């Protein structure tokens, strides 16, 4: 009986140690854009950063409201581009939404339906919709800035989303992880 209990105790301790030391990332966020929320940030491509694995870095922006949100002009940027401003950063480390696959643009209106998500990939690709019901809208930055086209800092950074005068951000730090929710 003692052997069984000590085996169970060791198993419980091992499971607790694995849970406490599992790869994770930590994040803090502020949400000020009505209806929109920064979701998952894929900030660290597995392996060495190359031109080929840039799309392992991405930022998700979700419409969490029950109605469409006009996302025309929505800007996604990191802390460097935020400090530099739109003119100083140029096309580096930021992306401005002007079109979305599967969403019709009417002048300067681009209505992201309720429950839909924009995924901004760092690398190159063809804009597309994917996922159940085409609720995900993939767009691609395809810039040549940063280290081999990667711009999200693996050790920690802040992602900003701006729309009109409203701003939202999510800050993360690297704790042996690849993405943060």
PDB file of N, CA and C in Angstrom, residues 47-121:
ATOM      1  N   UNK A  47      12.129  27.609 -34.560  1.00  0.00           N
ATOM      2  CA  UNK A  47      13.409  27.526 -35.246  1.00  0.00           C
ATOM      3  C   UNK A  47      13.969  28.906 -35.538  1.00  0.00           C
ATOM      4  N   UNK A  48      14.936  28.928 -36.419  1.00  0.00           N
ATOM      5  CA  UNK A  48      15.612  30.164 -36.811  1.00  0.00           C
ATOM      6  C   UNK A  48      14.663  30.999 -37.668  1.00  0.00           C
ATOM      7  N   UNK A  49      14.621  32.309 -37.433  1.00  0.00           N
ATOM      8  CA  UNK A  49      13.802  33.198 -38.266  1.00  0.00           C
ATOM      9  C   UNK A  49      14.360  33.226 -39.683  1.00  0.00           C
ATOM     10  N   UNK A  50      13.514  32.873 -40.649  1.00  0.00           N
ATOM     11  CA  UNK A  50      13.908  32.899 -42.060  1.00  0.00           C
ATOM     12  C   UNK A  50      12.802  33.588 -42.845  1.00  0.00           C
ATOM     13  N   UNK A  51      13.077  33.871 -44.104  1.00  0.00           N
ATOM     14  CA  UNK A  51      12.056  34.463 -44.970  1.00  0.00           C
ATOM     15  C   UNK A  51      10.894  33.485 -45.168  1.00  0.00           C
ATOM     16  N   UNK A  52      11.159  32.196 -45.035  1.00  0.00           N
ATOM     17  CA  UNK A  52      10.139  31.184 -45.298  1.00  0.00           C
ATOM     18  C   UNK A  52       9.167  30.959 -44.146  1.00  0.00           C
ATOM     19  N   UNK A  53       9.547  31.290 -42.914  1.00  0.00           N
ATOM     20  CA  UNK A  53       8.640  31.037 -41.789  1.00  0.00           C
ATOM     21  C   UNK A  53       8.046  32.314 -41.186  1.00  0.00           C
ATOM     22  N   UNK A  54       8.034  33.382 -41.966  1.00  0.00           N
ATOM     23  CA  UNK A  54       7.490  34.655 -41.465  1.00  0.00           C
ATOM     24  C   UNK A  54       6.017  34.551 -41.077  1.00  0.00           C
ATOM     25  N   UNK A  55       5.250  33.700 -41.754  1.00  0.00           N
ATOM     26  CA  UNK A  55       3.820  33.629 -41.473  1.00  0.00           C
ATOM     27  C   UNK A  55       3.493  32.867 -40.187  1.00  0.00           C
ATOM     28  N   UNK A  56       4.523  32.408 -39.486  1.00  0.00           N
ATOM     29  CA  UNK A  56       4.288  31.879 -38.140  1.00  0.00           C
ATOM     30  C   UNK A  56       4.100  33.049 -37.167  1.00  0.00           C
ATOM     31  N   UNK A  57       4.391  34.252 -37.628  1.00  0.00           N
ATOM     32  CA  UNK A  57       4.121  35.462 -36.842  1.00  0.00           C
ATOM     33  C   UNK A  57       2.853  36.103 -37.393  1.00  0.00           C
ATOM     34  N   UNK A  58       1.922  36.424 -36.486  1.00  0.00           N
ATOM     35  CA  UNK A  58       0.641  36.991 -36.900  1.00  0.00           C
ATOM     36  C   UNK A  58      -0.021  37.670 -35.709  1.00  0.00           C
ATOM     37  N   UNK A  59      -1.026  38.476 -36.013  1.00  0.00           N
ATOM     38  CA  UNK A  59      -1.853  39.120 -34.988  1.00  0.00           C
ATOM     39  C   UNK A  59      -3.310  38.927 -35.392  1.00  0.00           C
ATOM     40  N   UNK A  60      -4.135  38.469 -34.442  1.00  0.00           N
ATOM     41  CA  UNK A  60      -5.570  38.308 -34.664  1.00  0.00           C
ATOM     42  C   UNK A  60      -6.325  39.471 -34.028  1.00  0.00           C
ATOM     43  N   UNK A  61      -7.278  40.021 -34.759  1.00  0.00           N
ATOM     44  CA  UNK A  61      -8.173  41.059 -34.241  1.00  0.00           C
ATOM     45  C   UNK A  61      -9.596  40.563 -34.461  1.00  0.00           C
ATOM     46  N   UNK A  62     -10.338  40.396 -33.373  1.00  0.00           N
ATOM     47  CA  UNK A  62     -11.672  39.799 -33.446  1.00  0.00           C
ATOM     48  C   UNK A  62     -12.759  40.837 -33.226  1.00  0.00           C
ATOM     49  N   UNK A  63     -13.844  40.699 -33.986  1.00  0.00           N
ATOM     50  CA  UNK A  63     -15.054  41.481 -33.738  1.00  0.00           C
ATOM     51  C   UNK A  63     -15.847  40.701 -32.687  1.00  0.00           C
ATOM     52  N   UNK A  64     -15.810  41.164 -31.459  1.00  0.00           N
ATOM     53  CA  UNK A  64     -16.466  40.474 -30.345  1.00  0.00           C
ATOM     54  C   UNK A  64     -17.870  41.015 -30.082  1.00  0.00           C
ATOM     55  N   UNK A  65     -18.319  41.945 -30.921  1.00  0.00           N
ATOM     56  CA  UNK A  65     -19.644  42.525 -30.721  1.00  0.00           C
ATOM     57  C   UNK A  65     -20.701  41.712 -31.464  1.00  0.00           C
ATOM     58  N   UNK A  66     -21.945  42.155 -31.362  1.00  0.00           N
ATOM     59  CA  UNK A  66     -23.034  41.472 -32.055  1.00  0.00           C
ATOM     60  C   UNK A  66     -23.450  42.197 -33.332  1.00  0.00           C
ATOM     61  N   UNK A  67     -22.597  43.147 -33.791  1.00  0.00           N
ATOM     62  CA  UNK A  67     -22.891  43.878 -35.023  1.00  0.00           C
ATOM     63  C   UNK A  67     -21.593  44.128 -35.794  1.00  0.00           C
ATOM     64  N   UNK A  68     -21.687  44.449 -37.080  1.00  0.00           N
ATOM     65  CA  UNK A  68     -20.479  44.726 -37.877  1.00  0.00           C
ATOM     66  C   UNK A  68     -19.720  45.949 -37.347  1.00  0.00           C
ATOM     67  N   UNK A  69     -18.398  45.923 -37.544  1.00  0.00           N
ATOM     68  CA  UNK A  69     -17.540  47.052 -37.157  1.00  0.00           C
ATOM     69  C   UNK A  69     -16.775  47.502 -38.397  1.00  0.00           C
ATOM     70  N   UNK A  70     -16.786  48.809 -38.667  1.00  0.00           N
ATOM     71  CA  UNK A  70     -16.025  49.356 -39.786  1.00  0.00           C
ATOM     72  C   UNK A  70     -14.543  49.332 -39.433  1.00  0.00           C
ATOM     73  N   UNK A  71     -13.756  48.510 -40.140  1.00  0.00           N
ATOM     74  CA  UNK A  71     -12.331  48.362 -39.850  1.00  0.00           C
ATOM     75  C   UNK A  71     -11.456  49.042 -40.905  1.00  0.00           C
ATOM     76  N   UNK A  72     -12.070  49.825 -41.785  1.00  0.00           N
ATOM     77  CA  UNK A  72     -11.272  50.519 -42.799  1.00  0.00           C
ATOM     78  C   UNK A  72     -10.295  51.463 -42.092  1.00  0.00           C
ATOM     79  N   UNK A  73      -9.014  51.341 -42.410  1.00  0.00           N
ATOM     80  CA  UNK A  73      -7.991  52.189 -41.795  1.00  0.00           C
ATOM     81  C   UNK A  73      -7.437  51.638 -40.493  1.00  0.00           C
ATOM     82  N   UNK A  74      -7.882  50.476 -40.058  1.00  0.00           N
ATOM     83  CA  UNK A  74      -7.351  49.853 -38.845  1.00  0.00           C
ATOM     84  C   UNK A  74      -5.861  49.622 -39.035  1.00  0.00           C
ATOM     85  N   UNK A  75      -5.072  50.027 -38.063  1.00  0.00           N
ATOM     86  CA  UNK A  75      -3.612  49.922 -38.160  1.00  0.00           C
ATOM     87  C   UNK A  75      -3.095  49.001 -37.062  1.00  0.00           C
ATOM     88  N   UNK A  76      -2.262  48.033 -37.451  1.00  0.00           N
ATOM     89  CA  UNK A  76      -1.622  47.108 -36.516  1.00  0.00           C
ATOM     90  C   UNK A  76      -0.131  47.418 -36.549  1.00  0.00           C
ATOM     91  N   UNK A  77       0.476  47.573 -35.353  1.00  0.00           N
ATOM     92  CA  UNK A  77       1.899  47.929 -35.308  1.00  0.00           C
ATOM     93  C   UNK A  77       2.540  47.418 -34.030  1.00  0.00           C
ATOM     94  N   UNK A  78       3.866  47.356 -34.024  1.00  0.00           N
ATOM     95  CA  UNK A  78       4.591  46.983 -32.820  1.00  0.00           C
ATOM     96  C   UNK A  78       5.032  48.241 -32.082  1.00  0.00           C
ATOM     97  N   UNK A  79       5.763  48.071 -30.987  1.00  0.00           N
ATOM     98  CA  UNK A  79       6.149  49.225 -30.165  1.00  0.00           C
ATOM     99  C   UNK A  79       7.096  50.176 -30.907  1.00  0.00           C
ATOM    100  N   UNK A  80       7.971  49.647 -31.763  1.00  0.00           N
ATOM    101  CA  UNK A  80       8.882  50.516 -32.513  1.00  0.00           C
ATOM    102  C   UNK A  80       8.091  51.420 -33.457  1.00  0.00           C
ATOM    103  N   UNK A  81       7.193  50.832 -34.244  1.00  0.00           N
ATOM    104  CA  UNK A  81       6.391  51.633 -35.175  1.00  0.00           C
ATOM    105  C   UNK A  81       5.501  52.609 -34.416  1.00  0.00           C
ATOM    106  N   UNK A  82       5.018  52.212 -33.253  1.00  0.00           N
ATOM    107  CA  UNK A  82       4.192  53.103 -32.436  1.00  0.00           C
ATOM    108  C   UNK A  82       4.996  54.340 -32.008  1.00  0.00           C
ATOM    109  N   UNK A  83       6.237  54.115 -31.592  1.00  0.00           N
ATOM    110  CA  UNK A  83       7.108  55.245 -31.193  1.00  0.00           C
ATOM    111  C   UNK A  83       7.460  56.130 -32.388  1.00  0.00           C
ATOM    112  N   UNK A  84       7.686  55.506 -33.553  1.00  0.00           N
ATOM    113  CA  UNK A  84       8.119  56.249 -34.733  1.00  0.00           C
ATOM    114  C   UNK A  84       6.980  57.034 -35.380  1.00  0.00           C
ATOM    115  N   UNK A  85       5.750  56.586 -35.193  1.00  0.00           N
ATOM    116  CA  UNK A  85       4.612  57.237 -35.842  1.00  0.00           C
ATOM    117  C   UNK A  85       4.479  56.766 -37.278  1.00  0.00           C
ATOM    118  N   UNK A  86       3.363  57.069 -37.889  1.00  0.00           N
ATOM    119  CA  UNK A  86       3.067  56.584 -39.242  1.00  0.00           C
ATOM    120  C   UNK A  86       4.114  57.045 -40.247  1.00  0.00           C
ATOM    121  N   UNK A  87       4.532  58.296 -40.159  1.00  0.00           N
ATOM    122  CA  UNK A  87       5.509  58.815 -41.127  1.00  0.00           C
ATOM    123  C   UNK A  87       6.890  58.237 -40.880  1.00  0.00           C
ATOM    124  N   UNK A  88       7.301  58.146 -39.629  1.00  0.00           N
ATOM    125  CA  UNK A  88       8.643  57.656 -39.293  1.00  0.00           C
ATOM    126  C   UNK A  88       8.825  56.177 -39.574  1.00  0.00           C
ATOM    127  N   UNK A  89       7.789  55.398 -39.337  1.00  0.00           N
ATOM    128  CA  UNK A  89       7.892  53.949 -39.531  1.00  0.00           C
ATOM    129  C   UNK A  89       7.750  53.564 -40.994  1.00  0.00           C
ATOM    130  N   UNK A  90       7.094  54.407 -41.784  1.00  0.00           N
ATOM    131  CA  UNK A  90       6.853  54.051 -43.176  1.00  0.00           C
ATOM    132  C   UNK A  90       6.058  52.761 -43.248  1.00  0.00           C
ATOM    133  N   UNK A  91       6.527  51.807 -44.051  1.00  0.00           N
ATOM    134  CA  UNK A  91       5.827  50.527 -44.166  1.00  0.00           C
ATOM    135  C   UNK A  91       6.425  49.460 -43.266  1.00  0.00           C
ATOM    136  N   UNK A  92       7.357  49.840 -42.414  1.00  0.00           N
ATOM    137  CA  UNK A  92       8.002  48.868 -41.535  1.00  0.00           C
ATOM    138  C   UNK A  92       7.202  48.644 -40.260  1.00  0.00           C
ATOM    139  N   UNK A  93       7.053  47.403 -39.887  1.00  0.00           N
ATOM    140  CA  UNK A  93       6.488  46.985 -38.606  1.00  0.00           C
ATOM    141  C   UNK A  93       5.048  47.419 -38.388  1.00  0.00           C
ATOM    142  N   UNK A  94       4.303  47.613 -39.483  1.00  0.00           N
ATOM    143  CA  UNK A  94       2.900  47.974 -39.340  1.00  0.00           C
ATOM    144  C   UNK A  94       2.120  47.553 -40.580  1.00  0.00           C
ATOM    145  N   UNK A  95       0.804  47.524 -40.422  1.00  0.00           N
ATOM    146  CA  UNK A  95      -0.078  47.178 -41.534  1.00  0.00           C
ATOM    147  C   UNK A  95      -1.378  47.938 -41.343  1.00  0.00           C
ATOM    148  N   UNK A  96      -1.888  48.526 -42.433  1.00  0.00           N
ATOM    149  CA  UNK A  96      -3.167  49.232 -42.391  1.00  0.00           C
ATOM    150  C   UNK A  96      -4.168  48.480 -43.258  1.00  0.00           C
ATOM    151  N   UNK A  97      -5.314  48.180 -42.663  1.00  0.00           N
ATOM    152  CA  UNK A  97      -6.362  47.431 -43.362  1.00  0.00           C
ATOM    153  C   UNK A  97      -7.126  48.382 -44.290  1.00  0.00           C
ATOM    154  N   UNK A  98      -7.103  48.098 -45.591  1.00  0.00           N
ATOM    155  CA  UNK A  98      -7.875  48.864 -46.568  1.00  0.00           C
ATOM    156  C   UNK A  98      -8.802  47.952 -47.371  1.00  0.00           C
ATOM    157  N   UNK A  99      -8.541  46.645 -47.305  1.00  0.00           N
ATOM    158  CA  UNK A  99      -9.372  45.644 -47.981  1.00  0.00           C
ATOM    159  C   UNK A  99      -9.326  44.369 -47.155  1.00  0.00           C
ATOM    160  N   UNK A 100     -10.415  43.606 -47.239  1.00  0.00           N
ATOM    161  CA  UNK A 100     -10.468  42.299 -46.583  1.00  0.00           C
ATOM    162  C   UNK A 100     -11.081  41.300 -47.555  1.00  0.00           C
ATOM    163  N   UNK A 101     -10.487  40.127 -47.689  1.00  0.00           N
ATOM    164  CA  UNK A 101     -11.097  39.120 -48.550  1.00  0.00           C
ATOM    165  C   UNK A 101     -12.471  38.738 -48.004  1.00  0.00           C
ATOM    166  N   UNK A 102     -13.441  38.633 -48.898  1.00  0.00           N
ATOM    167  CA  UNK A 102     -14.784  38.234 -48.505  1.00  0.00           C
ATOM    168  C   UNK A 102     -15.640  39.345 -47.926  1.00  0.00           C
ATOM    169  N   UNK A 103     -15.108  40.581 -47.889  1.00  0.00           N
ATOM    170  CA  UNK A 103     -15.861  41.719 -47.349  1.00  0.00           C
ATOM    171  C   UNK A 103     -15.869  42.823 -48.405  1.00  0.00           C
ATOM    172  N   UNK A 104     -17.050  43.293 -48.766  1.00  0.00           N
ATOM    173  CA  UNK A 104     -17.150  44.364 -49.765  1.00  0.00           C
ATOM    174  C   UNK A 104     -16.839  45.713 -49.145  1.00  0.00           C
ATOM    175  N   UNK A 105     -16.068  46.505 -49.891  1.00  0.00           N
ATOM    176  CA  UNK A 105     -15.725  47.854 -49.447  1.00  0.00           C
ATOM    177  C   UNK A 105     -16.673  48.830 -50.127  1.00  0.00           C
ATOM    178  N   UNK A 106     -17.189  49.758 -49.346  1.00  0.00           N
ATOM    179  CA  UNK A 106     -18.065  50.800 -49.855  1.00  0.00           C
ATOM    180  C   UNK A 106     -17.464  52.134 -49.439  1.00  0.00           C
ATOM    181  N   UNK A 107     -16.816  52.823 -50.385  1.00  0.00           N
ATOM    182  CA  UNK A 107     -16.060  54.046 -50.089  1.00  0.00           C
ATOM    183  C   UNK A 107     -15.051  53.746 -48.983  1.00  0.00           C
ATOM    184  N   UNK A 108     -15.206  54.345 -47.819  1.00  0.00           N
ATOM    185  CA  UNK A 108     -14.286  54.097 -46.711  1.00  0.00           C
ATOM    186  C   UNK A 108     -14.955  53.284 -45.613  1.00  0.00           C
ATOM    187  N   UNK A 109     -15.846  52.400 -46.028  1.00  0.00           N
ATOM    188  CA  UNK A 109     -16.496  51.482 -45.087  1.00  0.00           C
ATOM    189  C   UNK A 109     -16.097  50.064 -45.440  1.00  0.00           C
ATOM    190  N   UNK A 110     -15.617  49.355 -44.453  1.00  0.00           N
ATOM    191  CA  UNK A 110     -15.223  47.963 -44.596  1.00  0.00           C
ATOM    192  C   UNK A 110     -15.727  47.246 -43.343  1.00  0.00           C
ATOM    193  N   UNK A 111     -16.931  46.717 -43.434  1.00  0.00           N
ATOM    194  CA  UNK A 111     -17.635  46.183 -42.261  1.00  0.00           C
ATOM    195  C   UNK A 111     -17.221  44.738 -41.966  1.00  0.00           C
ATOM    196  N   UNK A 112     -16.488  44.550 -40.874  1.00  0.00           N
ATOM    197  CA  UNK A 112     -16.140  43.208 -40.415  1.00  0.00           C
ATOM    198  C   UNK A 112     -17.346  42.648 -39.662  1.00  0.00           C
ATOM    199  N   UNK A 113     -17.946  41.556 -40.164  1.00  0.00           N
ATOM    200  CA  UNK A 113     -19.140  41.023 -39.512  1.00  0.00           C
ATOM    201  C   UNK A 113     -18.882  40.580 -38.067  1.00  0.00           C
ATOM    202  N   UNK A 114     -19.937  40.576 -37.268  1.00  0.00           N
ATOM    203  CA  UNK A 114     -19.859  40.114 -35.878  1.00  0.00           C
ATOM    204  C   UNK A 114     -19.319  38.687 -35.847  1.00  0.00           C
ATOM    205  N   UNK A 115     -18.415  38.429 -34.915  1.00  0.00           N
ATOM    206  CA  UNK A 115     -17.851  37.096 -34.759  1.00  0.00           C
ATOM    207  C   UNK A 115     -16.732  36.759 -35.721  1.00  0.00           C
ATOM    208  N   UNK A 116     -16.377  37.661 -36.617  1.00  0.00           N
ATOM    209  CA  UNK A 116     -15.299  37.409 -37.576  1.00  0.00           C
ATOM    210  C   UNK A 116     -13.968  37.905 -37.026  1.00  0.00           C
ATOM    211  N   UNK A 117     -12.873  37.386 -37.611  1.00  0.00           N
ATOM    212  CA  UNK A 117     -11.518  37.690 -37.143  1.00  0.00           C
ATOM    213  C   UNK A 117     -10.643  38.074 -38.330  1.00  0.00           C
ATOM    214  N   UNK A 118      -9.843  39.119 -38.138  1.00  0.00           N
ATOM    215  CA  UNK A 118      -8.798  39.477 -39.114  1.00  0.00           C
ATOM    216  C   UNK A 118      -7.504  38.878 -38.591  1.00  0.00           C
ATOM    217  N   UNK A 119      -6.805  38.119 -39.427  1.00  0.00           N
ATOM    218  CA  UNK A 119      -5.479  37.630 -39.063  1.00  0.00           C
ATOM    219  C   UNK A 119      -4.478  38.323 -39.972  1.00  0.00           C
ATOM    220  N   UNK A 120      -3.607  39.125 -39.378  1.00  0.00           N
ATOM    221  CA  UNK A 120      -2.570  39.851 -40.113  1.00  0.00           C
ATOM    222  C   UNK A 120      -1.282  39.036 -40.012  1.00  0.00           C
ATOM    223  N   UNK A 121      -0.900  38.410 -41.131  1.00  0.00           N
ATOM    224  CA  UNK A 121       0.345  37.644 -41.187  1.00  0.00           C
ATOM    225  C   UNK A 121       1.496  38.580 -41.527  1.00  0.00           C
TER     226      UNK A 121
END
